[in-house]
PDB file of N, CA and C in Angstrom:
ATOM      1  N   MET T 194      98.812 115.827  85.508  1.00 90.00           N
ATOM      2  CA  MET T 194      97.632 117.128  85.989  1.00 90.00           C
ATOM      3  C   MET T 194      96.134 116.179  85.791  1.00 90.00           C
ATOM      4  N   ASN T 195      95.505 117.433  86.181  1.00 89.00           N
ATOM      5  CA  ASN T 195      93.834 116.817  86.735  1.00 89.00           C
ATOM      6  C   ASN T 195      93.039 117.720  86.312  1.00 89.00           C
ATOM      7  N   ILE T 196      91.995 117.003  85.246  1.00 90.00           N
ATOM      8  CA  ILE T 196      91.472 117.093  84.160  1.00 90.00           C
ATOM      9  C   ILE T 196      89.956 117.977  85.428  1.00 90.00           C
ATOM     10  N   ILE T 197      89.682 119.306  85.355  1.00 87.00           N
ATOM     11  CA  ILE T 197      88.445 118.999  85.803  1.00 87.00           C
ATOM     12  C   ILE T 197      87.391 119.521  84.553  1.00 87.00           C
ATOM     13  N   ALA T 198      86.060 118.895  85.675  1.00 80.00           N
ATOM     14  CA  ALA T 198      84.603 118.725  84.573  1.00 80.00           C
ATOM     15  C   ALA T 198      85.082 117.020  83.381  1.00 80.00           C
ATOM     16  N   LYS T 199      85.564 116.543  84.308  1.00 85.00           N
ATOM     17  CA  LYS T 199      85.631 115.014  82.755  1.00 85.00           C
ATOM     18  C   LYS T 199      84.934 114.644  82.271  1.00 85.00           C
ATOM     19  N   LYS T 200      83.170 115.053  82.575  1.00 89.00           N
ATOM     20  CA  LYS T 200      82.364 114.952  81.973  1.00 89.00           C
ATOM     21  C   LYS T 200      82.421 115.516  80.564  1.00 89.00           C
ATOM     22  N   ALA T 201      83.326 116.435  79.708  1.00 93.00           N
ATOM     23  CA  ALA T 201      83.614 116.340  78.573  1.00 93.00           C
ATOM     24  C   ALA T 201      83.890 115.703  78.174  1.00 93.00           C
ATOM     25  N   VAL T 202      85.013 114.727  78.433  1.00 93.00           N
ATOM     26  CA  VAL T 202      85.659 113.958  77.053  1.00 93.00           C
ATOM     27  C   VAL T 202      83.720 113.142  76.650  1.00 93.00           C
ATOM     28  N   LEU T 203      83.882 112.296  78.361  1.00 92.00           N
ATOM     29  CA  LEU T 203      82.226 111.370  77.665  1.00 92.00           C
ATOM     30  C   LEU T 203      81.420 112.238  76.987  1.00 92.00           C
ATOM     31  N   PHE T 204      81.214 112.783  76.913  1.00 93.00           N
ATOM     32  CA  PHE T 204      79.852 113.640  76.421  1.00 93.00           C
ATOM     33  C   PHE T 204      80.505 114.322  74.610  1.00 93.00           C
ATOM     34  N   TYR T 205      81.984 114.157  74.797  1.00 95.00           N
ATOM     35  CA  TYR T 205      82.551 114.439  73.519  1.00 95.00           C
ATOM     36  C   TYR T 205      82.786 113.250  72.158  1.00 95.00           C
ATOM     37  N   ILE T 206      83.005 111.873  73.116  1.00 94.00           N
ATOM     38  CA  ILE T 206      83.340 110.396  72.938  1.00 94.00           C
ATOM     39  C   ILE T 206      81.974 110.330  72.478  1.00 94.00           C
ATOM     40  N   LYS T 207      81.246 110.043  73.360  1.00 93.00           N
ATOM     41  CA  LYS T 207      79.694 109.972  72.442  1.00 93.00           C
ATOM     42  C   LYS T 207      79.383 111.125  70.894  1.00 93.00           C
ATOM     43  N   LYS T 208      79.998 112.246  71.051  1.00 94.00           N
ATOM     44  CA  LYS T 208      79.314 112.858  69.700  1.00 94.00           C
ATOM     45  C   LYS T 208      80.238 112.506  68.644  1.00 94.00           C
ATOM     46  N   TYR T 209      80.914 112.368  68.977  1.00 97.00           N
ATOM     47  CA  TYR T 209      82.032 111.918  67.905  1.00 97.00           C
ATOM     48  C   TYR T 209      83.174 110.117  68.411  1.00 97.00           C
ATOM     49  N   PRO T 210      81.932 109.532  67.792  1.00 97.00           N
ATOM     50  CA  PRO T 210      82.313 107.446  68.099  1.00 97.00           C
ATOM     51  C   PRO T 210      83.508 107.335  67.597  1.00 97.00           C
ATOM     52  N   THR T 211      84.015 107.591  66.773  1.00 97.00           N
ATOM     53  CA  THR T 211      85.268 107.613  65.515  1.00 97.00           C
ATOM     54  C   THR T 211      86.684 108.130  66.345  1.00 97.00           C
ATOM     55  N   ALA T 212      86.235 109.517  68.103  1.00 97.00           N
ATOM     56  CA  ALA T 212      87.968 109.833  68.479  1.00 97.00           C
ATOM     57  C   ALA T 212      87.710 109.007  69.172  1.00 97.00           C
ATOM     58  N   ARG T 213      86.845 107.889  69.874  1.00 96.00           N
ATOM     59  CA  ARG T 213      86.556 107.813  71.187  1.00 96.00           C
ATOM     60  C   ARG T 213      88.245 107.056  71.951  1.00 96.00           C
ATOM     61  N   ILE T 214      88.686 105.350  70.978  1.00 97.00           N
ATOM     62  CA  ILE T 214      90.052 105.247  71.566  1.00 97.00           C
ATOM     63  C   ILE T 214      91.163 106.485  70.981  1.00 97.00           C
ATOM     64  N   PRO T 215      90.837 107.118  69.954  1.00 97.00           N
ATOM     65  CA  PRO T 215      92.183 108.262  70.577  1.00 97.00           C
ATOM     66  C   PRO T 215      91.567 109.429  71.780  1.00 97.00           C
ATOM     67  N   LEU T 216      90.641 109.672  71.743  1.00 96.00           N
ATOM     68  CA  LEU T 216      90.702 110.593  73.054  1.00 96.00           C
ATOM     69  C   LEU T 216      91.246 110.468  74.264  1.00 96.00           C
ATOM     70  N   LEU T 217      90.442 108.680  73.934  1.00 95.00           N
ATOM     71  CA  LEU T 217      90.514 108.589  75.588  1.00 95.00           C
ATOM     72  C   LEU T 217      92.039 108.268  75.951  1.00 95.00           C
ATOM     73  N   ALA T 218      92.506 107.471  75.524  1.00 96.00           N
ATOM     74  CA  ALA T 218      94.834 107.265  75.531  1.00 96.00           C
ATOM     75  C   ALA T 218      95.019 108.684  75.544  1.00 96.00           C
ATOM     76  N   TRP T 219      94.024 109.824  75.227  1.00 96.00           N
ATOM     77  CA  TRP T 219      95.050 110.929  75.798  1.00 96.00           C
ATOM     78  C   TRP T 219      94.905 111.224  76.465  1.00 96.00           C
ATOM     79  N   TYR T 220      93.487 111.067  77.338  1.00 95.00           N
ATOM     80  CA  TYR T 220      93.106 111.634  79.126  1.00 95.00           C
ATOM     81  C   TYR T 220      93.401 110.785  79.596  1.00 95.00           C
ATOM     82  N   ASN T 221      93.751 109.093  79.539  1.00 95.00           N
ATOM     83  CA  ASN T 221      94.783 109.024  80.933  1.00 95.00           C
ATOM     84  C   ASN T 221      95.438 108.561  80.811  1.00 95.00           C
ATOM     85  N   GLU T 222      96.434 108.922  79.183  1.00 95.00           N
ATOM     86  CA  GLU T 222      98.193 109.269  79.360  1.00 95.00           C
ATOM     87  C   GLU T 222      98.292 111.218  79.695  1.00 95.00           C
ATOM     88  N   PHE T 223      97.560 112.444  79.199  1.00 96.00           N
ATOM     89  CA  PHE T 223      97.742 113.775  80.517  1.00 96.00           C
ATOM     90  C   PHE T 223      97.341 113.220  81.863  1.00 96.00           C
ATOM     91  N   VAL T 224      96.360 112.790  82.229  1.00 95.00           N
ATOM     92  CA  VAL T 224      96.653 112.382  83.550  1.00 95.00           C
ATOM     93  C   VAL T 224      97.239 112.399  84.897  1.00 95.00           C
ATOM     94  N   ARG T 225      98.514 111.386  83.641  1.00 95.00           N
ATOM     95  CA  ARG T 225      98.815 110.742  84.792  1.00 95.00           C
ATOM     96  C   ARG T 225     100.387 111.146  84.266  1.00 95.00           C
ATOM     97  N   GLN T 226     100.200 112.415  83.431  1.00 93.00           N
ATOM     98  CA  GLN T 226     101.867 113.443  83.604  1.00 93.00           C
ATOM     99  C   GLN T 226     101.809 114.558  84.640  1.00 93.00           C
ATOM    100  N   GLU T 227     103.007 115.367  85.120  1.00 92.00           N
ATOM    101  CA  GLU T 227     102.837 116.592  86.143  1.00 92.00           C
ATOM    102  C   GLU T 227     103.578 117.948  84.871  1.00 92.00           C
ATOM    103  N   PHE T 228     103.319 118.362  83.854  1.00 94.00           N
ATOM    104  CA  PHE T 228     103.854 119.570  83.115  1.00 94.00           C
ATOM    105  C   PHE T 228     104.288 120.730  84.539  1.00 94.00           C
ATOM    106  N   LYS T 229     105.035 121.359  83.978  1.00 95.00           N
ATOM    107  CA  LYS T 229     105.292 122.623  84.806  1.00 95.00           C
ATOM    108  C   LYS T 229     104.964 123.666  83.768  1.00 95.00           C
ATOM    109  N   SER T 230     105.202 123.818  83.193  1.00 95.00           N
ATOM    110  CA  SER T 230     105.010 124.662  81.727  1.00 95.00           C
ATOM    111  C   SER T 230     105.463 124.112  80.151  1.00 95.00           C
ATOM    112  N   PHE T 231     104.285 125.180  79.557  1.00 95.00           N
ATOM    113  CA  PHE T 231     104.051 124.394  78.082  1.00 95.00           C
ATOM    114  C   PHE T 231     105.815 124.173  78.037  1.00 95.00           C
ATOM    115  N   ASN T 232     106.550 124.812  78.123  1.00 95.00           N
ATOM    116  CA  ASN T 232     107.856 123.376  77.296  1.00 95.00           C
ATOM    117  C   ASN T 232     107.921 122.189  77.880  1.00 95.00           C
ATOM    118  N   GLU T 233     107.846 121.382  78.760  1.00 96.00           N
ATOM    119  CA  GLU T 233     107.834 120.410  79.478  1.00 96.00           C
ATOM    120  C   GLU T 233     106.616 119.449  78.464  1.00 96.00           C
ATOM    121  N   LEU T 234     104.944 120.527  78.652  1.00 96.00           N
ATOM    122  CA  LEU T 234     104.522 119.466  77.560  1.00 96.00           C
ATOM    123  C   LEU T 234     105.077 119.308  76.222  1.00 96.00           C
ATOM    124  N   LYS T 235     105.512 120.226  76.265  1.00 96.00           N
ATOM    125  CA  LYS T 235     105.289 120.019  74.303  1.00 96.00           C
ATOM    126  C   LYS T 235     106.425 119.163  74.180  1.00 96.00           C
ATOM    127  N   THR T 236     106.992 118.937  75.468  1.00 95.00           N
ATOM    128  CA  THR T 236     108.554 117.821  75.110  1.00 95.00           C
ATOM    129  C   THR T 236     108.105 116.268  74.891  1.00 95.00           C
ATOM    130  N   ILE T 237     107.030 115.838  75.360  1.00 94.00           N
ATOM    131  CA  ILE T 237     105.927 114.998  74.642  1.00 94.00           C
ATOM    132  C   ILE T 237     104.820 114.504  74.409  1.00 94.00           C
ATOM    133  N   TYR T 238     104.487 115.856  74.200  1.00 95.00           N
ATOM    134  CA  TYR T 238     102.822 116.376  73.094  1.00 95.00           C
ATOM    135  C   TYR T 238     104.019 117.044  71.851  1.00 95.00           C
ATOM    136  N   GLY T 239     104.772 116.490  71.077  1.00 93.00           N
ATOM    137  CA  GLY T 239     105.414 118.083  70.506  1.00 93.00           C
ATOM    138  C   GLY T 239     104.163 118.486  69.277  1.00 93.00           C
ATOM    139  N   ASN T 240     103.356 118.000  68.882  1.00 92.00           N
ATOM    140  CA  ASN T 240     102.562 118.538  67.728  1.00 92.00           C
ATOM    141  C   ASN T 240     100.859 119.819  68.705  1.00 92.00           C
ATOM    142  N   THR T 241     102.015 120.453  69.857  1.00 95.00           N
ATOM    143  CA  THR T 241     101.058 121.147  70.434  1.00 95.00           C
ATOM    144  C   THR T 241     101.045 121.982  70.470  1.00 95.00           C
ATOM    145  N   SER T 242     100.464 123.247  69.864  1.00 94.00           N
ATOM    146  CA  SER T 242     100.218 124.807  69.992  1.00 94.00           C
ATOM    147  C   SER T 242      99.933 125.609  71.004  1.00 94.00           C
ATOM    148  N   LEU T 243     100.140 126.688  71.336  1.00 95.00           N
ATOM    149  CA  LEU T 243      99.684 127.296  72.623  1.00 95.00           C
ATOM    150  C   LEU T 243      99.632 128.595  71.604  1.00 95.00           C
ATOM    151  N   VAL T 244      97.529 128.988  71.980  1.00 93.00           N
ATOM    152  CA  VAL T 244      97.047 129.684  71.820  1.00 93.00           C
ATOM    153  C   VAL T 244      97.101 131.262  72.245  1.00 93.00           C
ATOM    154  N   ALA T 245      96.714 131.168  73.126  1.00 86.00           N
ATOM    155  CA  ALA T 245      96.170 132.607  74.094  1.00 86.00           C
ATOM    156  C   ALA T 245      96.170 131.901  75.074  1.00 86.00           C
ATOM    157  N   ASN T 246      96.764 132.530  76.665  1.00 84.00           N
ATOM    158  CA  ASN T 246      95.389 132.401  78.578  1.00 84.00           C
ATOM    159  C   ASN T 246      96.158 130.918  79.157  1.00 84.00           C
ATOM    160  N   GLY T 247      96.702 130.139  77.867  1.00 87.00           N
ATOM    161  CA  GLY T 247      97.545 128.821  78.670  1.00 87.00           C
ATOM    162  C   GLY T 247      96.590 128.055  78.569  1.00 87.00           C
ATOM    163  N   ARG T 248      95.818 128.732  77.433  1.00 96.00           N
ATOM    164  CA  ARG T 248      95.003 127.598  76.008  1.00 96.00           C
ATOM    165  C   ARG T 248      96.102 126.616  75.035  1.00 96.00           C
ATOM    166  N   VAL T 249      95.574 125.255  75.273  1.00 97.00           N
ATOM    167  CA  VAL T 249      97.266 124.691  74.114  1.00 97.00           C
ATOM    168  C   VAL T 249      95.704 123.812  73.187  1.00 97.00           C
ATOM    169  N   ILE T 250      96.704 123.784  72.316  1.00 97.00           N
ATOM    170  CA  ILE T 250      95.610 122.595  70.811  1.00 97.00           C
ATOM    171  C   ILE T 250      96.790 121.779  71.048  1.00 97.00           C
ATOM    172  N   PHE T 251      96.015 120.848  71.098  1.00 97.00           N
ATOM    173  CA  PHE T 251      96.431 119.211  70.849  1.00 97.00           C
ATOM    174  C   PHE T 251      95.882 118.050  69.573  1.00 97.00           C
ATOM    175  N   ASN T 252      96.744 117.803  68.160  1.00 95.00           N
ATOM    176  CA  ASN T 252      95.973 117.064  67.331  1.00 95.00           C
ATOM    177  C   ASN T 252      95.219 115.492  67.944  1.00 95.00           C
ATOM    178  N   ILE T 253      94.211 114.867  67.665  1.00 96.00           N
ATOM    179  CA  ILE T 253      93.394 114.130  68.380  1.00 96.00           C
ATOM    180  C   ILE T 253      92.965 112.657  66.898  1.00 96.00           C
ATOM    181  N   LYS T 254      93.871 111.802  67.131  1.00 95.00           N
ATOM    182  CA  LYS T 254      93.821 110.914  65.771  1.00 95.00           C
ATOM    183  C   LYS T 254      94.106 111.167  64.768  1.00 95.00           C
ATOM    184  N   GLY T 255      95.838 111.734  64.895  1.00 89.00           N
ATOM    185  CA  GLY T 255      95.892 112.189  63.620  1.00 89.00           C
ATOM    186  C   GLY T 255      96.286 114.207  63.390  1.00 89.00           C
ATOM    187  N   ASN T 256      95.730 113.876  62.592  1.00 87.00           N
ATOM    188  CA  ASN T 256      94.750 115.862  62.305  1.00 87.00           C
ATOM    189  C   ASN T 256      93.908 115.532  62.819  1.00 87.00           C
ATOM    190  N   ASP T 257      92.790 114.847  62.740  1.00 95.00           N
ATOM    191  CA  ASP T 257      91.157 114.681  62.123  1.00 95.00           C
ATOM    192  C   ASP T 257      90.214 115.145  63.043  1.00 95.00           C
ATOM    193  N   PHE T 258      90.632 115.985  64.707  1.00 97.00           N
ATOM    194  CA  PHE T 258      90.436 116.169  65.625  1.00 97.00           C
ATOM    195  C   PHE T 258      91.534 116.783  66.168  1.00 97.00           C
ATOM    196  N   ARG T 259      90.631 118.206  66.848  1.00 97.00           N
ATOM    197  CA  ARG T 259      91.188 118.984  67.320  1.00 97.00           C
ATOM    198  C   ARG T 259      90.722 119.143  68.937  1.00 97.00           C
ATOM    199  N   LEU T 260      91.454 119.497  69.808  1.00 97.00           N
ATOM    200  CA  LEU T 260      91.187 118.805  70.902  1.00 97.00           C
ATOM    201  C   LEU T 260      92.076 121.197  71.308  1.00 97.00           C
ATOM    202  N   LEU T 261      90.824 121.636  72.642  1.00 97.00           N
ATOM    203  CA  LEU T 261      91.252 123.003  73.019  1.00 97.00           C
ATOM    204  C   LEU T 261      90.863 122.718  74.988  1.00 97.00           C
ATOM    205  N   VAL T 262      92.058 123.025  75.418  1.00 97.00           N
ATOM    206  CA  VAL T 262      92.642 123.053  76.779  1.00 97.00           C
ATOM    207  C   VAL T 262      92.841 123.399  77.281  1.00 97.00           C
ATOM    208  N   SER T 263      91.935 124.550  78.463  1.00 96.00           N
ATOM    209  CA  SER T 263      93.126 125.553  79.147  1.00 96.00           C
ATOM    210  C   SER T 263      94.193 124.767  79.798  1.00 96.00           C
ATOM    211  N   ILE T 264      95.458 125.320  80.409  1.00 96.00           N
ATOM    212  CA  ILE T 264      96.008 125.107  82.068  1.00 96.00           C
ATOM    213  C   ILE T 264      96.573 125.450  82.530  1.00 96.00           C
ATOM    214  N   ASN T 265      96.644 125.626  83.379  1.00 94.00           N
ATOM    215  CA  ASN T 265      96.886 126.134  84.821  1.00 94.00           C
ATOM    216  C   ASN T 265      98.287 125.596  85.088  1.00 94.00           C
ATOM    217  N   PHE T 266      99.768 125.529  84.201  1.00 94.00           N
ATOM    218  CA  PHE T 266     100.715 124.336  85.029  1.00 94.00           C
ATOM    219  C   PHE T 266     100.940 124.549  86.681  1.00 94.00           C
ATOM    220  N   LYS T 267     100.685 126.333  87.113  1.00 94.00           N
ATOM    221  CA  LYS T 267     100.639 126.111  88.521  1.00 94.00           C
ATOM    222  C   LYS T 267     100.534 124.720  89.677  1.00 94.00           C
ATOM    223  N   GLN T 268      98.928 125.270  89.150  1.00 94.00           N
ATOM    224  CA  GLN T 268      97.834 124.322  90.248  1.00 94.00           C
ATOM    225  C   GLN T 268      97.536 122.551  89.134  1.00 94.00           C
ATOM    226  N   SER T 269      98.786 122.231  88.342  1.00 94.00           N
ATOM    227  CA  SER T 269      98.486 121.248  87.680  1.00 94.00           C
ATOM    228  C   SER T 269      97.411 120.858  87.692  1.00 94.00           C
ATOM    229  N   ALA T 270      96.603 121.942  87.058  1.00 95.00           N
ATOM    230  CA  ALA T 270      94.690 121.359  86.542  1.00 95.00           C
ATOM    231  C   ALA T 270      94.591 122.538  84.867  1.00 95.00           C
ATOM    232  N   ALA T 271      93.431 121.176  84.367  1.00 95.00           N
ATOM    233  CA  ALA T 271      93.456 121.984  83.032  1.00 95.00           C
ATOM    234  C   ALA T 271      92.547 121.359  82.902  1.00 95.00           C
ATOM    235  N   TYR T 272      91.647 121.903  81.817  1.00 92.00           N
ATOM    236  CA  TYR T 272      89.376 121.492  81.496  1.00 92.00           C
ATOM    237  C   TYR T 272      89.983 121.798  79.438  1.00 92.00           C
ATOM    238  N   ILE T 273      88.782 120.695  79.287  1.00 95.00           N
ATOM    239  CA  ILE T 273      88.549 120.781  78.215  1.00 95.00           C
ATOM    240  C   ILE T 273      87.660 121.884  77.428  1.00 95.00           C
ATOM    241  N   ILE T 274      87.690 122.956  77.012  1.00 95.00           N
ATOM    242  CA  ILE T 274      86.964 124.118  76.950  1.00 95.00           C
ATOM    243  C   ILE T 274      86.935 123.735  75.486  1.00 95.00           C
ATOM    244  N   TRP T 275      86.587 122.765  75.190  1.00 96.00           N
ATOM    245  CA  TRP T 275      86.131 123.116  72.898  1.00 96.00           C
ATOM    246  C   TRP T 275      86.729 120.912  72.407  1.00 96.00           C
ATOM    247  N   PHE T 276      86.178 120.189  71.919  1.00 97.00           N
ATOM    248  CA  PHE T 276      86.304 119.169  71.201  1.00 97.00           C
ATOM    249  C   PHE T 276      85.488 118.961  69.833  1.00 97.00           C
ATOM    250  N   GLY T 277      86.172 118.936  68.575  1.00 97.00           N
ATOM    251  CA  GLY T 277      86.165 118.863  66.800  1.00 97.00           C
ATOM    252  C   GLY T 277      86.988 118.310  66.375  1.00 97.00           C
ATOM    253  N   THR T 278      85.843 118.374  65.320  1.00 97.00           N
ATOM    254  CA  THR T 278      86.797 117.906  64.197  1.00 97.00           C
ATOM    255  C   THR T 278      87.610 119.151  63.206  1.00 97.00           C
ATOM    256  N   HIS T 279      88.571 119.202  62.041  1.00 92.00           N
ATOM    257  CA  HIS T 279      89.325 120.275  61.978  1.00 92.00           C
ATOM    258  C   HIS T 279      89.112 121.211  61.178  1.00 92.00           C
ATOM    259  N   LYS T 280      88.138 120.465  60.430  1.00 95.00           N
ATOM    260  CA  LYS T 280      86.944 121.790  60.094  1.00 95.00           C
ATOM    261  C   LYS T 280      86.336 122.356  60.567  1.00 95.00           C
ATOM    262  N   GLU T 281      85.594 121.808  61.936  1.00 96.00           N
ATOM    263  CA  GLU T 281      85.132 122.600  62.818  1.00 96.00           C
ATOM    264  C   GLU T 281      85.521 123.572  63.902  1.00 96.00           C
ATOM    265  N   TYR T 282      86.522 122.836  63.931  1.00 95.00           N
ATOM    266  CA  TYR T 282      88.277 123.880  64.649  1.00 95.00           C
ATOM    267  C   TYR T 282      88.433 125.250  63.641  1.00 95.00           C
ATOM    268  N   ASP T 283      88.501 125.360  61.873  1.00 94.00           N
ATOM    269  CA  ASP T 283      88.207 126.244  61.728  1.00 94.00           C
ATOM    270  C   ASP T 283      87.349 127.343  61.664  1.00 94.00           C
ATOM    271  N   LYS T 284      86.537 127.372  61.695  1.00 96.00           N
ATOM    272  CA  LYS T 284      85.831 127.928  62.026  1.00 96.00           C
ATOM    273  C   LYS T 284      84.603 129.318  63.369  1.00 96.00           C
ATOM    274  N   ILE T 285      85.931 128.364  64.515  1.00 95.00           N
ATOM    275  CA  ILE T 285      86.152 128.680  65.711  1.00 95.00           C
ATOM    276  C   ILE T 285      87.386 130.131  65.882  1.00 95.00           C
ATOM    277  N   ASP T 286      86.751 130.787  67.350  1.00 94.00           N
ATOM    278  CA  ASP T 286      87.768 131.251  67.905  1.00 94.00           C
ATOM    279  C   ASP T 286      88.049 131.445  69.062  1.00 94.00           C
ATOM    280  N   VAL T 287      89.792 130.464  68.461  1.00 93.00           N
ATOM    281  CA  VAL T 287      90.321 130.029  69.997  1.00 93.00           C
ATOM    282  C   VAL T 287      90.441 130.523  70.933  1.00 93.00           C
ATOM    283  N   GLU T 288      90.719 131.763  70.784  1.00 92.00           N
ATOM    284  CA  GLU T 288      91.209 132.548  72.109  1.00 92.00           C
ATOM    285  C   GLU T 288      90.308 133.038  72.719  1.00 92.00           C
ATOM    286  N   THR T 289      88.737 132.949  71.918  1.00 93.00           N
ATOM    287  CA  THR T 289      87.513 133.320  73.290  1.00 93.00           C
ATOM    288  C   THR T 289      86.936 132.472  73.264  1.00 93.00           C
ATOM    289  N   ILE T 290      86.269 130.866  72.171  1.00 94.00           N
ATOM    290  CA  ILE T 290      85.652 130.174  72.897  1.00 94.00           C
ATOM    291  C   ILE T 290      85.369 129.648  74.176  1.00 94.00           C
ATOM    292  N   LYS T 291      83.930 129.465  75.154  1.00 93.00           N
ATOM    293  CA  LYS T 291      83.947 129.463  75.663  1.00 93.00           C
ATOM    294  C   LYS T 291      83.468 128.147  76.247  1.00 93.00           C
ATOM    295  N   PHE T 292      83.721 127.799  77.327  1.00 90.00           N
ATOM    296  CA  PHE T 292      83.846 125.915  77.531  1.00 90.00           C
ATOM    297  C   PHE T 292      81.878 125.368  77.396  1.00 90.00           C
ATOM    298  N   ASP T 293      81.168 125.301  76.982  1.00 87.00           N
ATOM    299  CA  ASP T 293      79.974 124.807  76.904  1.00 87.00           C
ATOM    300  C   ASP T 293      79.332 124.649  78.358  1.00 87.00           C
ATOM    301  N   THR T 294      79.101 125.093  79.516  1.00 86.00           N
ATOM    302  CA  THR T 294      78.326 124.663  80.493  1.00 86.00           C
ATOM    303  C   THR T 294      76.778 123.443  80.464  1.00 86.00           C
ATOM    304  N   LYS T 295      76.387 123.071  79.569  1.00 84.00           N
ATOM    305  CA  LYS T 295      75.410 122.355  78.959  1.00 84.00           C
ATOM    306  C   LYS T 295      76.218 120.603  78.510  1.00 84.00           C
ATOM    307  N   ILE T 296      77.592 121.325  78.995  1.00 87.00           N
ATOM    308  CA  ILE T 296      77.631 119.849  78.763  1.00 87.00           C
ATOM    309  C   ILE T 296      77.782 118.574  80.740  1.00 87.00           C
ATOM    310  N   LEU T 297      77.848 119.716  81.432  1.00 85.00           N
ATOM    311  CA  LEU T 297      78.045 119.552  82.449  1.00 85.00           C
ATOM    312  C   LEU T 297      76.623 118.755  83.189  1.00 85.00           C
ATOM    313  N   ASN T 298      75.510 119.454  82.798  1.00 84.00           N
ATOM    314  CA  ASN T 298      74.822 118.439  82.151  1.00 84.00           C
ATOM    315  C   ASN T 298      74.316 116.461  82.050  1.00 84.00           C
ATOM    316  N   TYR T 299      75.434 116.987  81.313  1.00 78.00           N
ATOM    317  CA  TYR T 299      75.543 115.413  80.476  1.00 78.00           C
ATOM    318  C   TYR T 299      74.812 114.462  81.603  1.00 78.00           C
ATOM    319  N   LYS T 300      74.260 113.277  80.935  1.00 78.00           N
ATOM    320  CA  LYS T 300      73.935 111.958  81.725  1.00 78.00           C
ATOM    321  C   LYS T 300      74.729 110.973  81.031  1.00 78.00           C
ATOM    322  N   ILE T 301      75.843 110.711  82.027  1.00 67.00           N
ATOM    323  CA  ILE T 301      76.806 109.761  81.547  1.00 67.00           C
ATOM    324  C   ILE T 301      75.622 107.572  81.923  1.00 67.00           C
TER     325      ILE T 301
END
């Protein structure tokens, strides 16, 4: 899968240092996969949930963090919409939250 806006991963590992290793592990594994459907993705990531409009929730570092990713299976492309703690996740609307474009200006 192709991850669009890879800077989002770097931004979130700086924001959440304890998530660095598990988030990088997810990223390195995910980009090596080729999923044609959510059902195929679910065979590898059994704890994922499809929420709406191609948006998928991944549990990172056990269930300490949540990762919201928009996936276009036909184009084999995905982008990270949001990442945060489980407590922060409970405060967002996963169906409508938008990608924070300020992340694109993040200096590596």
